[in-house]
Short mmCIF file of C-alpha atoms in Angstrom, two decimals:
data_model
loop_
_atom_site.label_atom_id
_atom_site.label_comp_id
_atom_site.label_asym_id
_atom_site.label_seq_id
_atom_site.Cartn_x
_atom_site.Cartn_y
_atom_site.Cartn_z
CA UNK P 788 -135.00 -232.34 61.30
CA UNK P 789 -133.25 -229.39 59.94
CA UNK P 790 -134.19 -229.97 56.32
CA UNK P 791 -138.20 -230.80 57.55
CA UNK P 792 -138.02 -227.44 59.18
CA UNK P 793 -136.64 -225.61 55.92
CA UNK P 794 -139.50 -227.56 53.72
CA UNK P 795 -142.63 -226.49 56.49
CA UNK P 796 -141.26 -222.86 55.75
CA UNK P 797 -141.33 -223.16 52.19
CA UNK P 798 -145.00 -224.34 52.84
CA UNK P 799 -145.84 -221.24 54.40
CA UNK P 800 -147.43 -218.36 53.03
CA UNK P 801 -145.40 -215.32 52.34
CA UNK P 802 -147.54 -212.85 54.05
CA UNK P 803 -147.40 -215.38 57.31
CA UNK P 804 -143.98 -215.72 56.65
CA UNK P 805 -143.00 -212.18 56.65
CA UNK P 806 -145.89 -211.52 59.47
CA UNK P 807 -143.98 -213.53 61.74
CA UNK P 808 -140.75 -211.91 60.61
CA UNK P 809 -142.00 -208.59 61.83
CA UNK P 810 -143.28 -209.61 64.93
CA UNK P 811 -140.24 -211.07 65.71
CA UNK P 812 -137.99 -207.84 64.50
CA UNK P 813 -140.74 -205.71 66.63
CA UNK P 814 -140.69 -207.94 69.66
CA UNK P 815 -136.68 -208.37 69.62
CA UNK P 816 -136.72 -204.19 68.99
CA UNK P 817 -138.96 -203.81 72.46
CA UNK P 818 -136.62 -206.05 74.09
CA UNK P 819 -133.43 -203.53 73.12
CA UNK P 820 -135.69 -200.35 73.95
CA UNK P 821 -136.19 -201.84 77.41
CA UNK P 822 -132.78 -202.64 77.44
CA UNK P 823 -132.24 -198.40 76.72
CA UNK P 824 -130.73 -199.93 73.65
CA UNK P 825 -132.64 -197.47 71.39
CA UNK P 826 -130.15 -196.92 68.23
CA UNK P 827 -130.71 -201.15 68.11
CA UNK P 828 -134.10 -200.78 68.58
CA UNK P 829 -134.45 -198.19 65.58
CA UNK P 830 -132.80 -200.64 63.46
CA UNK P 831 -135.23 -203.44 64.21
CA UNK P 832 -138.38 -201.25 64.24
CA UNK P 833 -137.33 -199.83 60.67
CA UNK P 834 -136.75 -203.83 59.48
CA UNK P 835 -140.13 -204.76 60.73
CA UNK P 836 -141.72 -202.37 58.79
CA UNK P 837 -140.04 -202.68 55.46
CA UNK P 838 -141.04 -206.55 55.86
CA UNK P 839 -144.67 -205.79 56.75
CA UNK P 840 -146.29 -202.46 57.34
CA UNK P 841 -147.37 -202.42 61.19
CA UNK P 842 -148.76 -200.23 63.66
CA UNK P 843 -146.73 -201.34 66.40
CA UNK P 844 -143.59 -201.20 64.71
CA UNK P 845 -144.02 -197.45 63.21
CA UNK P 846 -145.11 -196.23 66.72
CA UNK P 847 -142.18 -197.95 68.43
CA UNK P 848 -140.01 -196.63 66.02
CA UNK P 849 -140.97 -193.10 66.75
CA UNK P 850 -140.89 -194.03 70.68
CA UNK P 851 -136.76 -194.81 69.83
CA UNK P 852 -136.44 -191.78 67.70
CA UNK P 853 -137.95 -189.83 70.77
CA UNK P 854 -135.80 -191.38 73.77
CA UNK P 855 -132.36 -190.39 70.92
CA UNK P 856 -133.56 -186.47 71.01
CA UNK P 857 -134.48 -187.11 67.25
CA UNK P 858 -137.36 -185.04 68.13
CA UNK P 859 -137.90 -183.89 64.32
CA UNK P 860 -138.12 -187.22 63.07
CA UNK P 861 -139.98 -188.44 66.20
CA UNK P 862 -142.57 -186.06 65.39
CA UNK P 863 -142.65 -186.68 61.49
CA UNK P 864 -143.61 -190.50 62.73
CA UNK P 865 -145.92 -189.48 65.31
CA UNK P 866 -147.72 -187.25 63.02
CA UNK P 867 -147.94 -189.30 60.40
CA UNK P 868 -149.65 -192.23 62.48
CA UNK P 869 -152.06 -189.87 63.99
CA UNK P 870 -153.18 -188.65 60.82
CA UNK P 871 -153.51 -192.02 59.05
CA UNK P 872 -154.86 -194.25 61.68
CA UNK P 873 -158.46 -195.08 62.33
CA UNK P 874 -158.15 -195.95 65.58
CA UNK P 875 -159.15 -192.80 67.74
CA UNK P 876 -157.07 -194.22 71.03
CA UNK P 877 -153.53 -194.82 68.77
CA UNK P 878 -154.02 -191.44 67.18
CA UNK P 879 -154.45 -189.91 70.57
CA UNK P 880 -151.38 -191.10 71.96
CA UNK P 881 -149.32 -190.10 68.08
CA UNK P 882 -150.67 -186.44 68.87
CA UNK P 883 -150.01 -186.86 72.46
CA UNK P 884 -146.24 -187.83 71.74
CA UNK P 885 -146.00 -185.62 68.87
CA UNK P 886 -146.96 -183.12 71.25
CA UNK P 887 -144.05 -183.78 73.74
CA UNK P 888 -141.77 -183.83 70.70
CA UNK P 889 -142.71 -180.22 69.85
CA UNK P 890 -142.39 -179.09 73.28
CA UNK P 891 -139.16 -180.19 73.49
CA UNK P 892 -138.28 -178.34 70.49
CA UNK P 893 -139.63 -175.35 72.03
CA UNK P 894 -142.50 -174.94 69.33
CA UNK P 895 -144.78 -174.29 71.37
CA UNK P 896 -148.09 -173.01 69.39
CA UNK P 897 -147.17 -176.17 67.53
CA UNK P 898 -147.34 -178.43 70.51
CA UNK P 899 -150.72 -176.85 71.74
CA UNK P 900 -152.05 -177.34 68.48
CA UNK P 901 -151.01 -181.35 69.26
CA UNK P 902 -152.12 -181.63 72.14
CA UNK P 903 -155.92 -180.05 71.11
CA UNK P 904 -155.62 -183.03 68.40
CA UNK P 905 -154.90 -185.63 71.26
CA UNK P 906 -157.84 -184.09 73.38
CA UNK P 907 -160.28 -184.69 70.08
CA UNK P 908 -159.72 -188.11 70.32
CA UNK P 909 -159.35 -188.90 73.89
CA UNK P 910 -160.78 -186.51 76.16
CA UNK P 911 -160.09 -187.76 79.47
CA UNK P 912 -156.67 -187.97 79.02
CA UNK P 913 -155.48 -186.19 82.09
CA UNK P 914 -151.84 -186.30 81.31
CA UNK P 915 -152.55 -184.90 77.96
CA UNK P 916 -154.27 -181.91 79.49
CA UNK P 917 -152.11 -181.14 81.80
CA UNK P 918 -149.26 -180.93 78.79
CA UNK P 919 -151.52 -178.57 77.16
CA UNK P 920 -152.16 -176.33 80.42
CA UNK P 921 -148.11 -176.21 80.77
CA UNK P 922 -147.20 -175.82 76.91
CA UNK P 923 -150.12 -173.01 76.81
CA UNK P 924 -148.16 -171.20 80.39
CA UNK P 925 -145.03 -171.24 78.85
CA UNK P 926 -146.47 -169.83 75.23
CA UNK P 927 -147.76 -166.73 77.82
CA UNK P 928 -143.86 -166.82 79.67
CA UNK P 929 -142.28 -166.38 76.14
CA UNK P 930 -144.88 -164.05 74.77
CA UNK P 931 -144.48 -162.04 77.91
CA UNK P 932 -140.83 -161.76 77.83
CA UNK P 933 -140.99 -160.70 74.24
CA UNK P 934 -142.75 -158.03 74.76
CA UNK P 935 -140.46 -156.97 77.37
CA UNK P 936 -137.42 -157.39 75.94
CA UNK P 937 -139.30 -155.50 72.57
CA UNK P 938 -140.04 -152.55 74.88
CA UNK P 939 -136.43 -152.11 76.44
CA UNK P 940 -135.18 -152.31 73.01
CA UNK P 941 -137.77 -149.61 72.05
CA UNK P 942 -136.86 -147.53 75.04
CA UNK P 943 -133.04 -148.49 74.24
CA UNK P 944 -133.64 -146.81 70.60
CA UNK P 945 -135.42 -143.89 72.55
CA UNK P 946 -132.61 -143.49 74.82
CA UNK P 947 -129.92 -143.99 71.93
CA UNK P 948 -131.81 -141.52 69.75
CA UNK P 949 -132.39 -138.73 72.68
CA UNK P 950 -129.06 -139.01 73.21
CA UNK P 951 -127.92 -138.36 69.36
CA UNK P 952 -130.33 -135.52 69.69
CA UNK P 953 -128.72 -134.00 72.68
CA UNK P 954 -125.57 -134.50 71.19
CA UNK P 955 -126.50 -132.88 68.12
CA UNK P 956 -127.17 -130.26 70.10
CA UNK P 957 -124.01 -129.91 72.03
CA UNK P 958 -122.12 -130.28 68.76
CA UNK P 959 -124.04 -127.15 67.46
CA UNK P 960 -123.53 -125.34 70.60
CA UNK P 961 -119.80 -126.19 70.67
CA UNK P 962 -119.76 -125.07 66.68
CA UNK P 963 -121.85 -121.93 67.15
CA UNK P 964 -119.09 -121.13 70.46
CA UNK P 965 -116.08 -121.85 67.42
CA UNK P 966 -118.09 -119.89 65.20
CA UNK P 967 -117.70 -116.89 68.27
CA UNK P 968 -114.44 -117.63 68.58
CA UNK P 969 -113.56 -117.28 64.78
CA UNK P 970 -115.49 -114.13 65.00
CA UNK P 971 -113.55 -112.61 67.82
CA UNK P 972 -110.43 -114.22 66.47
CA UNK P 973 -110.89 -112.35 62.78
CA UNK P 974 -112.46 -109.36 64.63
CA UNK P 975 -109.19 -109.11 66.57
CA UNK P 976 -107.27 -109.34 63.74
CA UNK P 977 -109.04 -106.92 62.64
CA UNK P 978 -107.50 -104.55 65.75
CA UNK P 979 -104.45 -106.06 65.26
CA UNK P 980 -103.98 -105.06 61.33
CA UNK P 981 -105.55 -102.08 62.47
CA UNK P 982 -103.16 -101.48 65.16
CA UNK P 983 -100.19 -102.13 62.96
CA UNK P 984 -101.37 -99.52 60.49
CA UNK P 985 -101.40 -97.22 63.40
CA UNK P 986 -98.10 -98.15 64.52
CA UNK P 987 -96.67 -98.42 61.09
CA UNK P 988 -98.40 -94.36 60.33
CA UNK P 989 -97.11 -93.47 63.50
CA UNK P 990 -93.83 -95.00 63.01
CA UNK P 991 -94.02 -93.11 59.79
CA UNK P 992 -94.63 -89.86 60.94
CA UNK P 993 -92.40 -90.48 63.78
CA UNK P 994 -89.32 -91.45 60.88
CA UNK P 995 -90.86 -88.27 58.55
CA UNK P 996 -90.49 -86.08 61.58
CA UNK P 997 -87.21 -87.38 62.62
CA UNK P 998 -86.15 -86.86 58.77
CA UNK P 999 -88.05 -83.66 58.85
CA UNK P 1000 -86.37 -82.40 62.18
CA UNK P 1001 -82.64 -83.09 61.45
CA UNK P 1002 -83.32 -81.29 58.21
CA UNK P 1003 -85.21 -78.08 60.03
CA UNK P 1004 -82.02 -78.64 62.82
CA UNK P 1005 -79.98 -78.16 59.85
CA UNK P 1006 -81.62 -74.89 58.20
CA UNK P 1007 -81.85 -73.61 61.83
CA UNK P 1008 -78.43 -74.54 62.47
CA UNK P 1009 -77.27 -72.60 59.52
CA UNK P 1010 -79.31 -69.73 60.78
CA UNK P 1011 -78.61 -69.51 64.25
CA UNK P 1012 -74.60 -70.31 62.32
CA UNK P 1013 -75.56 -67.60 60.31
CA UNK P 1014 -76.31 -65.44 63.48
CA UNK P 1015 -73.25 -66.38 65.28
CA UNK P 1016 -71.20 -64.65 63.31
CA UNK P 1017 -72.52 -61.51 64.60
CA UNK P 1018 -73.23 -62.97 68.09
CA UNK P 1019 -71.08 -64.97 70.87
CA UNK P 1020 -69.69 -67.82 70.08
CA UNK P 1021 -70.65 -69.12 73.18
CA UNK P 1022 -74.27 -68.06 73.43
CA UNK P 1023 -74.82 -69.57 70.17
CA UNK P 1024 -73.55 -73.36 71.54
CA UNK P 1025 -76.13 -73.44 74.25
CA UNK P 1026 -78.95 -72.37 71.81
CA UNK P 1027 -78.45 -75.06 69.59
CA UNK P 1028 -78.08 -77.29 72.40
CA UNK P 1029 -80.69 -76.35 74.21
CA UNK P 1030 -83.08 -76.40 70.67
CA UNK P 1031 -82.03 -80.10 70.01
CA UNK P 1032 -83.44 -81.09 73.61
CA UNK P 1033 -86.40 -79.65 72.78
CA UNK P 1034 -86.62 -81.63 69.21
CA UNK P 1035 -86.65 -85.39 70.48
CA UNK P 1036 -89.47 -87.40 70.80
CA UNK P 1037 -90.22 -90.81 72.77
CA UNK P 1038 -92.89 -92.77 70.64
CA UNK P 1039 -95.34 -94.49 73.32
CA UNK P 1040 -96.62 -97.46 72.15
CA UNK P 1041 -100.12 -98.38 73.34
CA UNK P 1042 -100.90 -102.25 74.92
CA UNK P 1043 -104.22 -103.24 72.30
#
């Protein structure tokens, strides 16, 4: 029986024989994607169609592709079928599920574009329509919020650069207040040298006229010595003493 079997094979045409290969890969494939199986099911779907190029088995495959969150290659498949096929109701549903495969990678111009493409060739697909009413919602959501979040940066930068400006500001305030201060600083420094030169001439004068006084004391003193001899002894003393009172000075120094 075996060998009977092996020789009605042989018989067969290849193109039946490797038509009824696919089928069989594509059928055993839906049984695994039912079974949520879907990395099995890939592997079947891609064997089908290297044995026989099939409709069935390249949409399938991009179904399992899909249900794995292979959504790039999902929509490579689904694009390519809905490009190529002649069959307006198969390249509906590629555009359709290349549609959902865009969505879910958040291109969504790209997804709208799919789902117009869908629309094209079936136009009373409801669930198609509604995609595109939600995919087109969210496109406004996004655009929305990037304009917002593009305007609080803007008025971010605004603040930021107000900000710089006012401290700019404060910075030339607080360098035009040093620039005062360096002023009054050198300007009293200015007093101060001056002030020492006026304490060092009076100091000076004060030293010349002490110099000068113990040397007029001294000529006086040899006078009034010079006197004694003719006068009192006595009387002289309390001249001189009374003279050298009068010579002394107390230097005053003054607070600025």
């Amino acid at each position: 029986m075996k060998q009977l079997i092996i020789i009605i094979l042989f018989l067969l045409p290849g193109g039946l024989l490797f038509a009824q290969q696919e089928k069989s890969l594509v059928k055993d494939g839906n049984k695994l994607y039912e079974e949520k199986k879907y990395t099995e099911a890939e592997a079947n779907y891609r064997k089908s169609i290297q044995k026989k190029k099939n409709t069935e088995g390249d949409f399938n495959l991009g179904d399992a592709l899909y249900k794995q969150k292979k959504f790039d290659e999902a929509g490579q498949q689904f694009n390519q079928l809905g490009s190529t096929s002649g069959n307006k109701a198969v390249a509906a549903k590629a555009y359709h599920n290349l549609g959902n495969s865009l969505l879910e990678n958040k291109k969504l111009e790209e997804s709208i574009d799919a789902y117009k493409k869908a629309l094209i060739n079936n136009p009373k697909d409801d669930e198609t329509r509604y995609n595109l009413a939600y995919a087109q919602e969210k496109l406004k959501q996004q655009q929305k919020q990037d304009k917002d979040n593009k305007d609080n940066k803007d008025k971010k930068n605004n603040k930021n650069q107000k900000d710089n400006k006012n401290q700019d500001k404060k910075d030339d305030k607080k360098d035009d207040k040093n620039k005062d201060n360096k002023n009054q600083d050198k300007n009293q420094d200015k007093k101060d040298d001056k002030k020492d030169e006026n304490k060092n001439g009076q100091d000076k004068k004060d030293n010349k006229d002490q110099q000068q006084q113990p040397n007029k004391l001294s000529k006086e003193d040899a006078e009034r010595m010079l006197d004694a001899l003719n006068n009192d002894e006595k009387q002289t003393q309390d001249k001189l003493k009374n003279k050298k009172l009068k010579g002394a000075k107390m230097h005053i120094e003054k607070d600025w």
